[in-house]
Amino acid sequence: MSTVSKLLSTDLTSKSQDLSTKARSVLEVRDEVFAHWEAQVKQSIAGAQSVAHPVLLDTLPMFYGNIVEALSPGFARDNAAHGTTAAAGHGAERARTTEYQVVEVVHEYHLLRDSLLAVCAHHAIVFSSAEMDIIKCSFDQAIFDSVNEFTAIQSAFRERIAATLTHDMRTPLSVIVGAAHLLTRVDKEQIATLAKKIIDNGRRLEAMFNEQLDALERPPVGTDRLRVTQWDALSLAHLVCEQFNDSTANSCQVSGEPVSGWWDRDLLQRALENLTGNALKYGASNTVVTINVAHTHGRAIISVHNCGNPIAKEKRAEIFRYLNRSGADDQPGWGLGLPFVQDVATRHGGTVVLDSSQAAGTTFSIDIPCDRRGLAVNP
């Protein structure tokens, strides 16, 4: 299959046949660009040495697809980071699934830009000054979005550690203080017992401090249990679509390819039902919701698209937070649905990417590794 026939961007309405000649050439060398980039990343970034290929690429193939769109005059995308949360999702995944530092997040984007330009030059793909501006703006905005999300998650983690430490240290401290007070008014026979309590709880405190300090250096791996089995994502898409078509005929359709993976089927079914229900509820009337399943570099991308008013830029960061209600036109808001979807994606080592514009409609994409087994994911 030609690479051009498989455009992977965050906009589900994109069609590879609508690309400009230059953009089609850039899409043709995509896999070569990523092979060049991965070799550079493994050589240059210490935190990438032990990262598996699907985790290393995370949302970057969709970002690359956005670059291709932005280079085509026929697409309503100013740059690859316009109207999408793909870069923020990349930063979130780096914070949760790797031991990256923020400078390494920036460095790998620079390496991707350099790899893109080097491979294109090798194939005599020459960019105009306007096209170079698009590429530059794409990477500048992607770095900004990715670093913001990376640092926000790191900060939230440290705040959680501090809160846990503050709460849990109260019990051994109270025992130590109580035992010390008793020492002032007890018989000699009880002193040894109370002294032992002080020593034991002092050691507990020391262990707590050491544990939390270690966690600040290396975030603990999440231990939530998933019921992981092997199954096909396209079959799930058809099942969910049929459920909604039973209620409202011809309201949903499925596209894409079979993608087999190891995931928690129940959780992903609930997540996909949430996205599809929202798409039907908030989309324009008399339009069809599309569920698409795609595969690239060991990752599955399950997308749900609807037409209608876009989600405002200022609401995109809030929409995945619990109890947020940001519905349009005075309708009830999204509630717990989208945060649940994001949580399911996170627990599978991935993220949810939002792409929304007036011209293209709204697409939510669950972007996850195909094999969840043995994958370390930070909470």
PDB file of C-alpha atoms in Angstrom, residues 64-222:
ATOM      1  CA  TYR A  64       3.273  14.673  10.759  1.00  0.00           C
ATOM      2  CA  GLY A  65      -0.043  14.235   8.964  1.00  0.00           C
ATOM      3  CA  ASN A  66      -1.023  17.698  10.143  1.00  0.00           C
ATOM      4  CA  ILE A  67       2.196  19.114   8.639  1.00  0.00           C
ATOM      5  CA  VAL A  68       1.253  17.517   5.327  1.00  0.00           C
ATOM      6  CA  GLU A  69      -2.201  19.110   5.533  1.00  0.00           C
ATOM      7  CA  ALA A  70      -0.784  22.519   6.420  1.00  0.00           C
ATOM      8  CA  LEU A  71       1.453  22.370   3.339  1.00  0.00           C
ATOM      9  CA  SER A  72      -1.636  21.871   1.131  1.00  0.00           C
ATOM     10  CA  PRO A  73      -3.540  25.073   0.255  1.00  0.00           C
ATOM     11  CA  GLY A  74      -6.788  23.101   0.107  1.00  0.00           C
ATOM     12  CA  PHE A  75      -6.818  22.345   3.845  1.00  0.00           C
ATOM     13  CA  ALA A  76      -8.014  24.788   6.485  1.00  0.00           C
ATOM     14  CA  ARG A  77      -4.985  24.339   8.756  1.00  0.00           C
ATOM     15  CA  ASP A  78      -2.552  27.209   9.286  1.00  0.00           C
ATOM     16  CA  ASN A  79       0.106  24.975  10.824  1.00  0.00           C
ATOM     17  CA  ALA A  80       0.389  21.428  12.163  1.00  0.00           C
ATOM     18  CA  ALA A  81      -0.506  22.437  15.735  1.00  0.00           C
ATOM     19  CA  HIS A  82      -3.533  24.536  14.747  1.00  0.00           C
ATOM     20  CA  GLY A  83      -6.878  23.302  16.062  1.00  0.00           C
ATOM     21  CA  THR A  84      -5.515  20.121  17.651  1.00  0.00           C
ATOM     22  CA  THR A  85      -4.274  18.815  21.008  1.00  0.00           C
ATOM     23  CA  ALA A  86      -1.857  16.313  19.427  1.00  0.00           C
ATOM     24  CA  ALA A  87       1.253  18.072  20.761  1.00  0.00           C
ATOM     25  CA  ALA A  88      -0.228  18.412  24.251  1.00  0.00           C
ATOM     26  CA  GLY A  89      -0.996  14.690  24.117  1.00  0.00           C
ATOM     27  CA  HIS A  90       2.614  14.004  23.194  1.00  0.00           C
ATOM     28  CA  GLY A  91       3.829  15.963  26.230  1.00  0.00           C
ATOM     29  CA  ALA A  92       1.367  14.116  28.462  1.00  0.00           C
ATOM     30  CA  GLU A  93       2.552  10.723  27.219  1.00  0.00           C
ATOM     31  CA  ARG A  94       6.182  11.667  27.739  1.00  0.00           C
ATOM     32  CA  ALA A  95       5.409  12.632  31.344  1.00  0.00           C
ATOM     33  CA  ARG A  96       3.520   9.409  32.044  1.00  0.00           C
ATOM     34  CA  THR A  97       5.414   6.725  30.131  1.00  0.00           C
ATOM     35  CA  THR A  98       9.060   7.847  30.029  1.00  0.00           C
ATOM     36  CA  GLU A  99      11.795   9.244  32.261  1.00  0.00           C
ATOM     37  CA  TYR A 100      12.219  12.292  30.021  1.00  0.00           C
ATOM     38  CA  GLN A 101      13.217  15.709  31.276  1.00  0.00           C
ATOM     39  CA  VAL A 102      11.545  18.737  29.717  1.00  0.00           C
ATOM     40  CA  VAL A 103      14.659  19.637  27.729  1.00  0.00           C
ATOM     41  CA  GLU A 104      14.479  16.218  26.059  1.00  0.00           C
ATOM     42  CA  VAL A 105      10.906  16.877  24.929  1.00  0.00           C
ATOM     43  CA  VAL A 106      12.144  20.010  23.174  1.00  0.00           C
ATOM     44  CA  HIS A 107      15.202  18.225  21.769  1.00  0.00           C
ATOM     45  CA  GLU A 108      13.229  15.439  20.108  1.00  0.00           C
ATOM     46  CA  TYR A 109      11.002  17.958  18.304  1.00  0.00           C
ATOM     47  CA  HIS A 110      14.135  19.677  17.022  1.00  0.00           C
ATOM     48  CA  LEU A 111      15.438  16.301  15.861  1.00  0.00           C
ATOM     49  CA  LEU A 112      12.146  15.560  14.096  1.00  0.00           C
ATOM     50  CA  ARG A 113      12.263  18.905  12.296  1.00  0.00           C
ATOM     51  CA  ASP A 114      15.878  18.303  11.264  1.00  0.00           C
ATOM     52  CA  SER A 115      15.069  14.754  10.115  1.00  0.00           C
ATOM     53  CA  LEU A 116      12.146  16.003   8.038  1.00  0.00           C
ATOM     54  CA  LEU A 117      14.294  18.608   6.315  1.00  0.00           C
ATOM     55  CA  ALA A 118      17.233  16.235   5.798  1.00  0.00           C
ATOM     56  CA  VAL A 119      15.172  13.427   4.267  1.00  0.00           C
ATOM     57  CA  CYS A 120      13.230  15.847   2.062  1.00  0.00           C
ATOM     58  CA  ALA A 121      16.481  17.404   0.852  1.00  0.00           C
ATOM     59  CA  HIS A 122      17.808  13.917   0.054  1.00  0.00           C
ATOM     60  CA  HIS A 123      14.753  13.340  -2.147  1.00  0.00           C
ATOM     61  CA  ALA A 124      15.048  16.789  -3.772  1.00  0.00           C
ATOM     62  CA  ILE A 125      11.867  18.059  -2.084  1.00  0.00           C
ATOM     63  CA  VAL A 126      12.471  21.811  -1.917  1.00  0.00           C
ATOM     64  CA  PHE A 127      10.350  24.078   0.281  1.00  0.00           C
ATOM     65  CA  SER A 128       9.476  27.666  -0.524  1.00  0.00           C
ATOM     66  CA  SER A 129       9.995  30.380   2.092  1.00  0.00           C
ATOM     67  CA  ALA A 130       6.248  30.308   2.850  1.00  0.00           C
ATOM     68  CA  GLU A 131       6.330  26.526   3.323  1.00  0.00           C
ATOM     69  CA  MET A 132       9.377  26.814   5.596  1.00  0.00           C
ATOM     70  CA  ASP A 133       7.437  29.345   7.686  1.00  0.00           C
ATOM     71  CA  ILE A 134       4.620  26.802   8.028  1.00  0.00           C
ATOM     72  CA  ILE A 135       7.058  24.117   9.154  1.00  0.00           C
ATOM     73  CA  LYS A 136       8.753  26.472  11.616  1.00  0.00           C
ATOM     74  CA  CYS A 137       5.458  27.651  13.111  1.00  0.00           C
ATOM     75  CA  SER A 138       4.263  24.047  13.355  1.00  0.00           C
ATOM     76  CA  PHE A 139       7.233  22.970  15.435  1.00  0.00           C
ATOM     77  CA  ASP A 140       7.335  26.148  17.548  1.00  0.00           C
ATOM     78  CA  GLN A 141       3.684  25.755  18.542  1.00  0.00           C
ATOM     79  CA  ALA A 142       4.019  22.000  19.056  1.00  0.00           C
ATOM     80  CA  ILE A 143       6.978  22.489  21.393  1.00  0.00           C
ATOM     81  CA  PHE A 144       5.050  25.124  23.367  1.00  0.00           C
ATOM     82  CA  ASP A 145       1.950  22.914  23.722  1.00  0.00           C
ATOM     83  CA  SER A 146       3.926  19.783  24.536  1.00  0.00           C
ATOM     84  CA  VAL A 147       6.154  21.410  27.162  1.00  0.00           C
ATOM     85  CA  ASN A 148       3.176  23.099  28.816  1.00  0.00           C
ATOM     86  CA  GLU A 149       1.370  19.781  29.234  1.00  0.00           C
ATOM     87  CA  PHE A 150       4.523  17.922  30.277  1.00  0.00           C
ATOM     88  CA  THR A 151       5.318  20.420  33.036  1.00  0.00           C
ATOM     89  CA  ALA A 152       1.677  20.592  34.172  1.00  0.00           C
ATOM     90  CA  ILE A 153       1.566  16.827  34.683  1.00  0.00           C
ATOM     91  CA  GLN A 154       4.944  16.801  36.421  1.00  0.00           C
ATOM     92  CA  SER A 155       3.788  19.616  38.719  1.00  0.00           C
ATOM     93  CA  ALA A 156       0.520  17.852  39.510  1.00  0.00           C
ATOM     94  CA  PHE A 157       2.423  14.682  40.351  1.00  0.00           C
ATOM     95  CA  ARG A 158       4.724  16.493  42.768  1.00  0.00           C
ATOM     96  CA  GLU A 159       1.780  18.214  44.405  1.00  0.00           C
ATOM     97  CA  ARG A 160       0.149  14.821  44.877  1.00  0.00           C
ATOM     98  CA  ILE A 161       3.334  13.443  46.430  1.00  0.00           C
ATOM     99  CA  ALA A 162       3.532  16.397  48.821  1.00  0.00           C
ATOM    100  CA  ALA A 163      -0.113  16.012  49.840  1.00  0.00           C
ATOM    101  CA  THR A 164       0.347  12.276  50.438  1.00  0.00           C
ATOM    102  CA  LEU A 165       3.444  12.849  52.519  1.00  0.00           C
ATOM    103  CA  THR A 166       1.761  15.544  54.607  1.00  0.00           C
ATOM    104  CA  HIS A 167      -1.253  13.358  55.271  1.00  0.00           C
ATOM    105  CA  ASP A 168       0.482  10.054  55.984  1.00  0.00           C
ATOM    106  CA  MET A 169       3.151  11.438  58.293  1.00  0.00           C
ATOM    107  CA  ARG A 170       0.549  12.542  60.830  1.00  0.00           C
ATOM    108  CA  THR A 171       0.007   9.097  62.357  1.00  0.00           C
ATOM    109  CA  PRO A 172       3.631   8.227  63.214  1.00  0.00           C
ATOM    110  CA  LEU A 173       4.223  11.818  64.383  1.00  0.00           C
ATOM    111  CA  SER A 174       1.262  11.671  66.753  1.00  0.00           C
ATOM    112  CA  VAL A 175       2.524   8.359  68.158  1.00  0.00           C
ATOM    113  CA  ILE A 176       5.990   9.816  68.721  1.00  0.00           C
ATOM    114  CA  VAL A 177       4.641  12.947  70.420  1.00  0.00           C
ATOM    115  CA  GLY A 178       2.201  10.957  72.569  1.00  0.00           C
ATOM    116  CA  ALA A 179       4.864   8.495  73.653  1.00  0.00           C
ATOM    117  CA  ALA A 180       7.294  11.295  74.471  1.00  0.00           C
ATOM    118  CA  HIS A 181       4.681  12.958  76.699  1.00  0.00           C
ATOM    119  CA  LEU A 182       4.034   9.675  78.509  1.00  0.00           C
ATOM    120  CA  LEU A 183       7.733   9.270  79.225  1.00  0.00           C
ATOM    121  CA  THR A 184       7.522  12.217  81.590  1.00  0.00           C
ATOM    122  CA  ARG A 185       5.008  10.513  83.900  1.00  0.00           C
ATOM    123  CA  VAL A 186       5.355   6.730  83.721  1.00  0.00           C
ATOM    124  CA  ASP A 187       7.093   4.025  85.698  1.00  0.00           C
ATOM    125  CA  LYS A 188      10.578   2.957  84.674  1.00  0.00           C
ATOM    126  CA  GLU A 189       9.190  -0.397  83.513  1.00  0.00           C
ATOM    127  CA  GLN A 190       7.182   1.336  80.764  1.00  0.00           C
ATOM    128  CA  ILE A 191      10.014   3.494  79.460  1.00  0.00           C
ATOM    129  CA  ALA A 192      11.475   0.749  77.256  1.00  0.00           C
ATOM    130  CA  THR A 193       8.077   0.086  75.643  1.00  0.00           C
ATOM    131  CA  LEU A 194       7.450   3.771  74.909  1.00  0.00           C
ATOM    132  CA  ALA A 195      10.996   4.290  73.671  1.00  0.00           C
ATOM    133  CA  LYS A 196      10.494   1.410  71.235  1.00  0.00           C
ATOM    134  CA  LYS A 197       7.325   3.071  69.909  1.00  0.00           C
ATOM    135  CA  ILE A 198       9.246   6.294  69.341  1.00  0.00           C
ATOM    136  CA  ILE A 199      12.049   4.497  67.544  1.00  0.00           C
ATOM    137  CA  ASP A 200       9.706   2.378  65.399  1.00  0.00           C
ATOM    138  CA  ASN A 201       7.580   5.309  64.297  1.00  0.00           C
ATOM    139  CA  GLY A 202      10.636   7.473  63.733  1.00  0.00           C
ATOM    140  CA  ARG A 203      11.872   4.781  61.341  1.00  0.00           C
ATOM    141  CA  ARG A 204       8.438   4.740  59.660  1.00  0.00           C
ATOM    142  CA  LEU A 205       8.714   8.464  59.067  1.00  0.00           C
ATOM    143  CA  GLU A 206      12.203   8.063  57.692  1.00  0.00           C
ATOM    144  CA  ALA A 207      10.982   5.344  55.311  1.00  0.00           C
ATOM    145  CA  MET A 208       8.087   7.550  54.184  1.00  0.00           C
ATOM    146  CA  PHE A 209      10.402  10.445  53.437  1.00  0.00           C
ATOM    147  CA  ASN A 210      12.788   8.199  51.515  1.00  0.00           C
ATOM    148  CA  GLU A 211       9.942   6.634  49.545  1.00  0.00           C
ATOM    149  CA  GLN A 212       8.509  10.000  48.556  1.00  0.00           C
ATOM    150  CA  LEU A 213      11.903  11.453  47.706  1.00  0.00           C
ATOM    151  CA  ASP A 214      12.556   8.438  45.465  1.00  0.00           C
ATOM    152  CA  ALA A 215       9.174   8.993  43.838  1.00  0.00           C
ATOM    153  CA  LEU A 216      10.074  12.587  43.045  1.00  0.00           C
ATOM    154  CA  GLU A 217      13.143  11.331  41.219  1.00  0.00           C
ATOM    155  CA  ARG A 218      11.310   8.482  39.434  1.00  0.00           C
ATOM    156  CA  PRO A 219       7.493   8.529  39.400  1.00  0.00           C
ATOM    157  CA  PRO A 220       5.925   5.239  40.522  1.00  0.00           C
ATOM    158  CA  VAL A 221       4.343   2.979  37.931  1.00  0.00           C
ATOM    159  CA  GLY A 222       0.566   2.850  38.076  1.00  0.00           C
TER     160      GLY A 222
END
